GROMACS .gro file of C-alpha atoms in nm:
model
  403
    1UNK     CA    1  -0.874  -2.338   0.417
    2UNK     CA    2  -1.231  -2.146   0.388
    3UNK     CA    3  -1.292  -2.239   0.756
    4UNK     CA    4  -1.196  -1.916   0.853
    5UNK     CA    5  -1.467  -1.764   0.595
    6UNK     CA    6  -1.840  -1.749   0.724
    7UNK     CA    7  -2.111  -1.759   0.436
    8UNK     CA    8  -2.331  -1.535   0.670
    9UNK     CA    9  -2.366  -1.286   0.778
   10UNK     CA   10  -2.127  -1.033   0.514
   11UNK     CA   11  -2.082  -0.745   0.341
   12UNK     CA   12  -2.123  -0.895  -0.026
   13UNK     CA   13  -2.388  -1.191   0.147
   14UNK     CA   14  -2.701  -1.037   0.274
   15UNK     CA   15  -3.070  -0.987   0.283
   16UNK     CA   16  -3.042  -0.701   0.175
   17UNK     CA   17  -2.826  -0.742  -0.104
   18UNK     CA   18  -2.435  -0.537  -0.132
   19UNK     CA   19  -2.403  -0.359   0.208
   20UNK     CA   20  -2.033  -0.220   0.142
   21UNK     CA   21  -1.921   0.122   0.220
   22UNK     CA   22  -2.007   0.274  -0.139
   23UNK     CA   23  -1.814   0.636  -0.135
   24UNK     CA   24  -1.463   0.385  -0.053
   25UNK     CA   25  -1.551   0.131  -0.249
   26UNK     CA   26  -1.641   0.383  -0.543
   27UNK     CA   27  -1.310   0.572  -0.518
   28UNK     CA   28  -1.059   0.250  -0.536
   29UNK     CA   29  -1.267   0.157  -0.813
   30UNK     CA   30  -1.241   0.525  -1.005
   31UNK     CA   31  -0.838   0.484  -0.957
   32UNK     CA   32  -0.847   0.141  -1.081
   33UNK     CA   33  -1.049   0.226  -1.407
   34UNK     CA   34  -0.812   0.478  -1.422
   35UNK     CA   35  -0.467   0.277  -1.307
   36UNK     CA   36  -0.613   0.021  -1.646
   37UNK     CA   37  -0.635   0.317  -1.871
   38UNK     CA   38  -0.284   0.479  -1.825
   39UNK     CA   39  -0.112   0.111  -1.813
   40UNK     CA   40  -0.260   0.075  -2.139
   41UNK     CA   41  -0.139   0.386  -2.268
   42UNK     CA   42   0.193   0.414  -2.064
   43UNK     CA   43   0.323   0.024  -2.159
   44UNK     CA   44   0.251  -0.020  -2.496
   45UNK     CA   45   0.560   0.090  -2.678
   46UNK     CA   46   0.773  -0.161  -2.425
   47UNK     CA   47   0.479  -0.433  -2.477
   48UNK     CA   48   0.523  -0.411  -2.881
   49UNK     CA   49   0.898  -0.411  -2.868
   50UNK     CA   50   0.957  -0.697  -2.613
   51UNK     CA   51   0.593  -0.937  -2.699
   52UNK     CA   52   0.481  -0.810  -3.023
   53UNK     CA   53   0.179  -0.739  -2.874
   54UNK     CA   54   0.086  -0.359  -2.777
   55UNK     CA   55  -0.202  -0.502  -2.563
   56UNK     CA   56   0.024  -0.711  -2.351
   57UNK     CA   57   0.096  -0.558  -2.059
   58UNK     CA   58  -0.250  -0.452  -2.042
   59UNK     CA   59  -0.374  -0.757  -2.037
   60UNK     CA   60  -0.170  -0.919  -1.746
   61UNK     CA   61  -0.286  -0.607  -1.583
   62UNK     CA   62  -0.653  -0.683  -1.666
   63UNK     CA   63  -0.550  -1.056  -1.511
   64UNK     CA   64  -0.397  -0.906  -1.203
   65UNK     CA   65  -0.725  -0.666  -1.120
   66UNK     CA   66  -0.958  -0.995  -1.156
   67UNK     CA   67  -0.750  -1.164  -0.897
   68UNK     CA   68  -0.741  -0.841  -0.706
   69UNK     CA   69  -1.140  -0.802  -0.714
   70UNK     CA   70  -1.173  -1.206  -0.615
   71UNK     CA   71  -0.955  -1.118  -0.341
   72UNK     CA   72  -1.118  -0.801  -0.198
   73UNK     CA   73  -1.426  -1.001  -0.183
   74UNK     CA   74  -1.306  -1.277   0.001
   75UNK     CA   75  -1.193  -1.048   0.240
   76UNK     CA   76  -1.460  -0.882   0.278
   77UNK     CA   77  -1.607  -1.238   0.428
   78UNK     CA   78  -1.354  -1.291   0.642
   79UNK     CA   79  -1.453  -1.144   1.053
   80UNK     CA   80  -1.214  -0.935   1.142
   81UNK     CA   81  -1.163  -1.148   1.488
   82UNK     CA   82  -1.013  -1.409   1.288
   83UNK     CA   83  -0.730  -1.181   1.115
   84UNK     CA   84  -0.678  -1.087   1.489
   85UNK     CA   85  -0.660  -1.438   1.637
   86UNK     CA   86  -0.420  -1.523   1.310
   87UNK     CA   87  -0.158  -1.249   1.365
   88UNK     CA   88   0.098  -1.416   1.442
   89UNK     CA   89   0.089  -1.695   1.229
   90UNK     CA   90   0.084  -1.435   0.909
   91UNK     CA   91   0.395  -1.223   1.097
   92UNK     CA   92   0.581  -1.563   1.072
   93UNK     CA   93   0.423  -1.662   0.727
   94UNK     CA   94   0.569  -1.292   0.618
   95UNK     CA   95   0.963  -1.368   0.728
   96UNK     CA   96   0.916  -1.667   0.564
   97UNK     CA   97   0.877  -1.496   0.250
   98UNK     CA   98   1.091  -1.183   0.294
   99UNK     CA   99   1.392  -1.527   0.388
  100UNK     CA  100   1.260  -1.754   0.079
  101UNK     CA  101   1.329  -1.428  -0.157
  102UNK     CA  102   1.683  -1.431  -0.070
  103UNK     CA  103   1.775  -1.793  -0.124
  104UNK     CA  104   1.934  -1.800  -0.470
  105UNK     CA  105   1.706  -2.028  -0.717
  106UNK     CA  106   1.394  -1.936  -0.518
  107UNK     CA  107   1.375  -1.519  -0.532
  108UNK     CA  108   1.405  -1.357  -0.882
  109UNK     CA  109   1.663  -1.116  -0.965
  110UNK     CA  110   1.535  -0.759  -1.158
  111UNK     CA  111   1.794  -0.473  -1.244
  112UNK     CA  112   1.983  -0.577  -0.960
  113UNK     CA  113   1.711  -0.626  -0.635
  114UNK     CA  114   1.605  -0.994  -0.533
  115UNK     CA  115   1.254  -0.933  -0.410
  116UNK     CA  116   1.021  -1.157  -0.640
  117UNK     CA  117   0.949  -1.530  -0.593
  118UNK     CA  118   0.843  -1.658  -0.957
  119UNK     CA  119   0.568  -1.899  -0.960
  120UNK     CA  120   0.549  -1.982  -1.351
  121UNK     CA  121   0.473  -1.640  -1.528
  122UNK     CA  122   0.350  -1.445  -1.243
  123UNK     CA  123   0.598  -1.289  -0.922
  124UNK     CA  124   0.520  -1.245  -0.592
  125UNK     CA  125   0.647  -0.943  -0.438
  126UNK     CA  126   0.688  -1.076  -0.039
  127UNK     CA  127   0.748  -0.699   0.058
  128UNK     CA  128   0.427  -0.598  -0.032
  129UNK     CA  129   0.258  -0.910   0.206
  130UNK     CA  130   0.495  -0.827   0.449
  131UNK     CA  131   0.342  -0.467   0.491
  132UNK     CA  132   0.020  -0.574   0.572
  133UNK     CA  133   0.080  -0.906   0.770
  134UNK     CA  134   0.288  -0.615   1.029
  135UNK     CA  135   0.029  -0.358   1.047
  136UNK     CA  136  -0.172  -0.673   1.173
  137UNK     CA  137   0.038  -0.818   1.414
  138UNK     CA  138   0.130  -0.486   1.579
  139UNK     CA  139  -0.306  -0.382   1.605
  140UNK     CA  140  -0.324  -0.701   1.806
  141UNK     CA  141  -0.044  -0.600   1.996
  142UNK     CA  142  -0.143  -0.259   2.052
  143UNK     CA  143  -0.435  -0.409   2.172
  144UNK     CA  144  -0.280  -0.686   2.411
  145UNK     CA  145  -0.007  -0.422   2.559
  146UNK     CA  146  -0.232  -0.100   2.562
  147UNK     CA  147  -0.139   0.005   2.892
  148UNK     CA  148   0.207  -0.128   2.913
  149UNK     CA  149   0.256   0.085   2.554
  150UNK     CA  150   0.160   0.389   2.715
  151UNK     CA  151   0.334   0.352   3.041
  152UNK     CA  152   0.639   0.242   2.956
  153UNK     CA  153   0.973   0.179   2.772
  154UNK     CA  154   0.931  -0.189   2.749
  155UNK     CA  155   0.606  -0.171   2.571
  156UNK     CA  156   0.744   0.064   2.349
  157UNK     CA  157   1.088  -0.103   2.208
  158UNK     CA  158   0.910  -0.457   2.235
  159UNK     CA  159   0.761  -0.392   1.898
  160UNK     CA  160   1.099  -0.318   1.739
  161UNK     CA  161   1.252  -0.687   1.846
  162UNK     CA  162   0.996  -0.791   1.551
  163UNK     CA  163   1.068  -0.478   1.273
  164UNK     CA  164   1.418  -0.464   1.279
  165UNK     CA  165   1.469  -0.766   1.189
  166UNK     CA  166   1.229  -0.759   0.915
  167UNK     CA  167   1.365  -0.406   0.788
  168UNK     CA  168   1.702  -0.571   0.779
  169UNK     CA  169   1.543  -0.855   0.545
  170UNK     CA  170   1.423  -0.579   0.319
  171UNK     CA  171   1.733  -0.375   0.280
  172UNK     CA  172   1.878  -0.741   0.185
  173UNK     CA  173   1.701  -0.752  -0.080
  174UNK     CA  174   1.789  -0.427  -0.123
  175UNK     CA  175   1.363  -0.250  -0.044
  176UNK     CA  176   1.454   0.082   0.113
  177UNK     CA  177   1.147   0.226  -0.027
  178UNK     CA  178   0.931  -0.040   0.125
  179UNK     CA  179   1.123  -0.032   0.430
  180UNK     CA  180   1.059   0.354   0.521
  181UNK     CA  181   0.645   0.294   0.390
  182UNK     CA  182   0.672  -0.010   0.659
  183UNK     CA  183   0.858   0.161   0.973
  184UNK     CA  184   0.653   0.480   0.853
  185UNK     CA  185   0.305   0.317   0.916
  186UNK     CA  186   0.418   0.106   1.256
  187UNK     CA  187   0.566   0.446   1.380
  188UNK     CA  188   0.253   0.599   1.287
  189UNK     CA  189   0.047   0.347   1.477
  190UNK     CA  190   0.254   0.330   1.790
  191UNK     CA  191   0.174   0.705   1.845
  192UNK     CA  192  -0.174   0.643   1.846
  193UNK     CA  193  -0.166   0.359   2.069
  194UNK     CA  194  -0.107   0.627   2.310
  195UNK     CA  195   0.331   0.610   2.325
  196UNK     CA  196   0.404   0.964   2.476
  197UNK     CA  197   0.539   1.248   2.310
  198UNK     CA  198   0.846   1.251   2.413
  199UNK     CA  199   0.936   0.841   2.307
  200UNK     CA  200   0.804   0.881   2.019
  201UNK     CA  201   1.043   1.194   1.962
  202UNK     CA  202   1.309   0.963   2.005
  203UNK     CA  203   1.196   0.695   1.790
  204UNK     CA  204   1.171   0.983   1.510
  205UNK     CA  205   1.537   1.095   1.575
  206UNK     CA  206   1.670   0.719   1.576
  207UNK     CA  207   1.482   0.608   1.240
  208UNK     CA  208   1.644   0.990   1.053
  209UNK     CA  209   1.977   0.905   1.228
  210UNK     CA  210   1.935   0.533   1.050
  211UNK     CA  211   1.816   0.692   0.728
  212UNK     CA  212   2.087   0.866   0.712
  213UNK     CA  213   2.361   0.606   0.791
  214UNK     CA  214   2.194   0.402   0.512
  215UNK     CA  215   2.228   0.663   0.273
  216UNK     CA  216   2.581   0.716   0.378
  217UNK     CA  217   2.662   0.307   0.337
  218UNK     CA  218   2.567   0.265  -0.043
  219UNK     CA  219   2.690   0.473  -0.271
  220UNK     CA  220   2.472   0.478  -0.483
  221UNK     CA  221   2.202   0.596  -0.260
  222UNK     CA  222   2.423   0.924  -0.184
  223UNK     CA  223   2.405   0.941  -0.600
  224UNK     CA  224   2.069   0.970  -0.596
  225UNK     CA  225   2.018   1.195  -0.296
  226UNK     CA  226   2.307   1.421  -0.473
  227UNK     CA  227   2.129   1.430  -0.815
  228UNK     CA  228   1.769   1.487  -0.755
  229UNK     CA  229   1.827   1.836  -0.627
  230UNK     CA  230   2.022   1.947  -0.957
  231UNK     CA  231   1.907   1.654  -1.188
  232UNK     CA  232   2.032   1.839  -1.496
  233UNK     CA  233   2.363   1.803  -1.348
  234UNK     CA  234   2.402   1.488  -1.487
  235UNK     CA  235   2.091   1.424  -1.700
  236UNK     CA  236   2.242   1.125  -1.932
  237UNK     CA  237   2.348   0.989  -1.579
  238UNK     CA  238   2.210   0.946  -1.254
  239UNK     CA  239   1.952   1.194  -1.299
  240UNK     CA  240   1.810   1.072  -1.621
  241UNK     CA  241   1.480   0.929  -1.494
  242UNK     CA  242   1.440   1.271  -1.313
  243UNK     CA  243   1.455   1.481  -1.581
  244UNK     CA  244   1.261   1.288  -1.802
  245UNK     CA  245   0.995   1.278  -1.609
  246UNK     CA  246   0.989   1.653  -1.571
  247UNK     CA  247   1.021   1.696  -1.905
  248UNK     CA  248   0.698   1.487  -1.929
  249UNK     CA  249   0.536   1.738  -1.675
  250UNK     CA  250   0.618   2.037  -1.889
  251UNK     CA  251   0.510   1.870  -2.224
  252UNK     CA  252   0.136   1.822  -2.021
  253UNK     CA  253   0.072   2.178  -1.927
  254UNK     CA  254  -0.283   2.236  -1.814
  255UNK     CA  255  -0.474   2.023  -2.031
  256UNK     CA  256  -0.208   1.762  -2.125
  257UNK     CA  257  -0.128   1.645  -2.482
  258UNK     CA  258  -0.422   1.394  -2.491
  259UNK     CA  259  -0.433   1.059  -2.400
  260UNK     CA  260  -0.193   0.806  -2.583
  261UNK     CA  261  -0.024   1.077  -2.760
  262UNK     CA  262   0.274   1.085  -2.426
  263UNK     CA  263   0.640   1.100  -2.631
  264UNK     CA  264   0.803   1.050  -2.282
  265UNK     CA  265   0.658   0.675  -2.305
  266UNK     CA  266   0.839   0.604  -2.650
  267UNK     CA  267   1.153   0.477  -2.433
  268UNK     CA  268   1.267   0.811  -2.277
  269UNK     CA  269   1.098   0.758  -1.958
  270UNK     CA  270   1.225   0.417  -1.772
  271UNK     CA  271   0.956   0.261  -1.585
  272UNK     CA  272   0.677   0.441  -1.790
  273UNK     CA  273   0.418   0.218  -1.651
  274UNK     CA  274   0.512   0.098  -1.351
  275UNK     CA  275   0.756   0.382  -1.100
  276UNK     CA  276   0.678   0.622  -1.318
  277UNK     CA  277   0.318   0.614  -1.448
  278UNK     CA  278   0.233   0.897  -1.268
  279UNK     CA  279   0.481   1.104  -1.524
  280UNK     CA  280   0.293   0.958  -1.826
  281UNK     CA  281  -0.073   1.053  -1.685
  282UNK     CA  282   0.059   1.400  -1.631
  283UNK     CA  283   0.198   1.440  -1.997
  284UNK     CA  284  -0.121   1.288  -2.144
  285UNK     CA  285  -0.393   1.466  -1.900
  286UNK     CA  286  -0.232   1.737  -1.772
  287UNK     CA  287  -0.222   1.920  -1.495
  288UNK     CA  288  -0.631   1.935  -1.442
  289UNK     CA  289  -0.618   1.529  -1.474
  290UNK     CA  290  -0.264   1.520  -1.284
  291UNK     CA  291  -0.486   1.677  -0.939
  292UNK     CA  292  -0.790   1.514  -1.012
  293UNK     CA  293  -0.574   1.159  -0.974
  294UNK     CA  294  -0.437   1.341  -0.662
  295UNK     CA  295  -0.775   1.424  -0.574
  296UNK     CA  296  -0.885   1.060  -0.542
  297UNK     CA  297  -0.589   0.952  -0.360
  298UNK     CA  298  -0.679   1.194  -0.119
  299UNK     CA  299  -1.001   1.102  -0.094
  300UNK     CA  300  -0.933   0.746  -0.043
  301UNK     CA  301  -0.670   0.804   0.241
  302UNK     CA  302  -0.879   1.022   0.446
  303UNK     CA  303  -1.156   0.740   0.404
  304UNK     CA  304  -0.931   0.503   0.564
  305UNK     CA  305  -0.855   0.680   0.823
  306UNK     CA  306  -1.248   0.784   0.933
  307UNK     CA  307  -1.281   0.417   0.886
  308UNK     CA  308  -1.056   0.393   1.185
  309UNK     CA  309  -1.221   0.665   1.297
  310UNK     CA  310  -1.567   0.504   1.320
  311UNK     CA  311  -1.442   0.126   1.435
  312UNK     CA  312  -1.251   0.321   1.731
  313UNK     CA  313  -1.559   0.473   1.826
  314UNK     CA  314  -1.804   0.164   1.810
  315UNK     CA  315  -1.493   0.040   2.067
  316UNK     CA  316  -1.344  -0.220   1.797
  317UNK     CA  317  -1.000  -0.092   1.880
  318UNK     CA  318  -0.855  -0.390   1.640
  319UNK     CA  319  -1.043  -0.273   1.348
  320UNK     CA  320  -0.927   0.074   1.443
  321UNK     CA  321  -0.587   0.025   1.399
  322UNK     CA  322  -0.586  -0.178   1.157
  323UNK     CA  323  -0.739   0.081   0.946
  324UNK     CA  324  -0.498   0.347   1.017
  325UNK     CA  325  -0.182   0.109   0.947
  326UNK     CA  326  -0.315   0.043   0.589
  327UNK     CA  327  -0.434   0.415   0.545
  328UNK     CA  328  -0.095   0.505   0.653
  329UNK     CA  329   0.071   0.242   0.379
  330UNK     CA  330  -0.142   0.396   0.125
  331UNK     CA  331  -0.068   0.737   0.231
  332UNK     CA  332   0.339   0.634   0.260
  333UNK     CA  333   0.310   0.508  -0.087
  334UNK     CA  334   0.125   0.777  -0.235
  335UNK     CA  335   0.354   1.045  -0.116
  336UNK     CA  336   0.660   0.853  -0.184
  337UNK     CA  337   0.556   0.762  -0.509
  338UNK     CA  338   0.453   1.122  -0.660
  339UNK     CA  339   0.687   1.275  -0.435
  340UNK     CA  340   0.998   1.125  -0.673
  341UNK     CA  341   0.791   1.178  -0.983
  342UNK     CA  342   0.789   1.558  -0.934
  343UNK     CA  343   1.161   1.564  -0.814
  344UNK     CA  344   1.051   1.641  -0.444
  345UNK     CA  345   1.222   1.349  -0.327
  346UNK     CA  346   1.474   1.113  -0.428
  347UNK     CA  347   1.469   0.818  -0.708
  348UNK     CA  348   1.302   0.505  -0.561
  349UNK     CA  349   1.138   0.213  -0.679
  350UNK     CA  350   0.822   0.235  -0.540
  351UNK     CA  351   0.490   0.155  -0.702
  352UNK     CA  352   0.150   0.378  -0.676
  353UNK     CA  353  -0.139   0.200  -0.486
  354UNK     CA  354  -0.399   0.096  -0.783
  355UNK     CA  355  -0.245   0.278  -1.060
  356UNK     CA  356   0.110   0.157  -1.090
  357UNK     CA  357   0.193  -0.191  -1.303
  358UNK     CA  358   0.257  -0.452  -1.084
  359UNK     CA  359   0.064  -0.775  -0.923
  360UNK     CA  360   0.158  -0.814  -0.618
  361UNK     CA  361   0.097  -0.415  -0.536
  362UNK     CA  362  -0.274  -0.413  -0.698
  363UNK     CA  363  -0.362  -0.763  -0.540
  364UNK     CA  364  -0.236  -0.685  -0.190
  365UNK     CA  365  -0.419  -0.299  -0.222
  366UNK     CA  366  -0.761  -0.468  -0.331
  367UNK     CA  367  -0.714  -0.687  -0.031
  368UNK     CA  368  -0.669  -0.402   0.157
  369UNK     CA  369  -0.952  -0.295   0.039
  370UNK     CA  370  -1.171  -0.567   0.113
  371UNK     CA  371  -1.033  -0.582   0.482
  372UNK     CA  372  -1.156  -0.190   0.557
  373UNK     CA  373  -1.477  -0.221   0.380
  374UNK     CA  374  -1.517  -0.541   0.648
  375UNK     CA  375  -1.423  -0.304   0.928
  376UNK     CA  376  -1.634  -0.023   0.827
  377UNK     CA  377  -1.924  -0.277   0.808
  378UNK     CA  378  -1.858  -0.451   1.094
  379UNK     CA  379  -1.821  -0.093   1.352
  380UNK     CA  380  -2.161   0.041   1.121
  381UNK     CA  381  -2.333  -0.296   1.248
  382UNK     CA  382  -2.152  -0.347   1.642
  383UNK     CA  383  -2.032  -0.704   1.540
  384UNK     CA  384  -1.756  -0.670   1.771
  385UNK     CA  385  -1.743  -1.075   1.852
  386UNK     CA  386  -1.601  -1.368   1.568
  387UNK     CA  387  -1.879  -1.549   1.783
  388UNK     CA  388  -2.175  -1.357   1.768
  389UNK     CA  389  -2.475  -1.551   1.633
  390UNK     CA  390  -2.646  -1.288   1.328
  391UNK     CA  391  -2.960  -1.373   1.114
  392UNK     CA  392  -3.117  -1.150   0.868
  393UNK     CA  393  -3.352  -0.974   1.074
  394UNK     CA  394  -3.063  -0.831   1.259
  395UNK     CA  395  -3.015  -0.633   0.934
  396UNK     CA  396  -3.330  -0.514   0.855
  397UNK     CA  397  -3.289  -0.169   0.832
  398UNK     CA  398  -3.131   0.012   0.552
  399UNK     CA  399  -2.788   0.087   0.603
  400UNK     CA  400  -2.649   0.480   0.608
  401UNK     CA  401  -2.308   0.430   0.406
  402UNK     CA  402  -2.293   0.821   0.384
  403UNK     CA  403  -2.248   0.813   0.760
   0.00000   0.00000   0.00000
């Protein structure tokens, strides 16, 4: 199993000690301190009334960040060749999952969506693999079919014989949210892998006209399309979650009402900690700590995508687009998420990277993580080859992680 892991050289296993990309690494870790703080604050009314413990949630969040942290680091050792050499093997391993969650016994059932597979007291989400594992295989494919991408129509629908099918797995379940975040990101990536202008202009037009057929085939996704642009329409109804939120939002004001004093949290506010956490920070911090949060995110995303920036240019095209596909997740996520919090877009389940309640989110974004801080330090040192031989006086200069 640890085969694939090689003790030397590292990021976190050096001569000269933790050679990570601090400013990332920094930011991920401000938004986690801060994702612990606001779980604690946001969950404890539900975690008294269902455990008899306030702390309860908090804690299995506490859990789920340890895994996460033991997971960006083993990452981190992992050469970036060998997530390229494994990509299809994980693309499999991922409609394994996102076909195990639907068999009835195996995948859990919550408020009506099967897309957890219990293990004992903990859920996977397979979704939230599934994202990754595709930005994966389509960088090494992107990288196999360059020219044949650019040049023509084959190269470019060839990708879509693998996500369709997967999309259609997640709308079984039903995951439109994750769905859009996943096409969003390969879409994203296919334009630069060089797909012209004009294909890509009709890959845009297809995925609205699906959108919009999906909208149009459950009703209650033309519900919530209908009530987010007049939530008070029907406040007690389908716009419920909407309006509470904003309600939370105009309790907050500038400076917010302090933190652990939200009301909105108190069972007004479905989802406090995990859809709609984002809500609950605004109420308690306001709208100073509301675009500081946003301020990080920001931060973080366009960090990700120099990442890219840098492995492209030290001609590790892999790394390169492997950092834009998980920037572009992030990004997906972030606007998604917030983007239904402040009523700019329609209710949907959809947690916020590092902040939002929820295992297999924070596990899978600290792996994340760990797999850009390997490609940063990999383009930063030209270790372009699995194979390359290293010893420590290849590293003996101090590293610039400013850049």
């Amino acid at each position: 199993m640890f085969g694939v892991i090689k003790p030397f050289p590292s990021p976190i296993i050096s001569g000269r000690g933790v050679d990570v990309d601090f400013p990332m690494l920094a930011g991920c870790l401000a938004l986690l301190g801060l994702g612990l703080v606001m779980i604690t604050s946001a969950s404890s009314e539900v975690a008294a009334v269902n455990s008899g413990n306030t702390l309860y949630m908090m804690t299995r969040h506490l859990i789920y960040m340890i895994i996460g942290i033991f997971a960006c680091g083993l990452t981190m050792m992992i050469p970036v060749a060998t997530w390229q050499r494994l990509g299809w093997m994980m693309l499999l391993g991922a409609f394994g999952l996102l076909v195990m969650v639907l068999v009835p016994g195996v995948g859990r059932e919550v408020n009506g969506s099967m897309r957890w597979i219990g293990f004992g007291m903990f859920n996977v989400q397979p979704s939230e693999i599934a994202k990754v594992f595709v930005v994966i295989f389509l960088a090494g494919y992107l990288i196999r079919r360059q020219q044949e991408v650019r040049e023509s129509w084959m190269g470019f629908f060839k990708p879509f014989i693998v996500l369709l099918p997967m999309a259609g797995l997640l709308l079984m379940e039903p995951d439109f949210g994750a769905t859009v975040v996943m096409m969003g990101a390969a879409a994203a990536m296919l334009f630069l892998g060089g797909v012209g202008l004009f294909r890509f202009s009709l890959m845009v037009a297809l995925a609205v006209g699906a959108v919009f057929v999906l909208v149009q085939a459950q009703p209650y996704r033309m519900a919530r399309l209908i009530t987010f642009t007049d939530p008070w329409s029907d406040q007690f109804g389908s716009g419920y979650q909407l309006t509470q939120a904003l309600i939370a939002f105009g309790r907050g004001e500038w400076l917010g009402v302090g933190l652990g004093n939200s009301v909105q949290k108190q069972f007004y506010l479905p989802e406090a900690h995990t859809d709609f956490v984002f809500s609950v920070l605004a109420e308690e911090l306001g709208v100073v700590g509301s675009l500081l949060t946003v301020a990080l995110f920001v931060f973080v995303s366009i960090r990700a995508m120099y990442i890219g920036m840098w492995a492209e240019r030290a001609k590790q095209f892999f790394g390169a687009y492997v950092a834009y596909g998980l920037a572009f997740l992030w990004i997906g996520q972030f606007l998604i998420n917030i983007g239904v919090n402040v009523g700019l877009l329609p209710t949907k389940g959809l947690t916020l990277p590092f902040l939002s309640y929820g295992g297999s989110s924070l596990v899978i974004c600290c792996a994340s993580l760990g797999l850009l801080l390997r490609i940063e330090w990999e383009s930063r040192n030209n270790m372009g080859s699995e194979e390359a031989e290293f010893n420590e006086s290849d590293f003996a200069e101090e590293p610039n992680h400013g850049r």
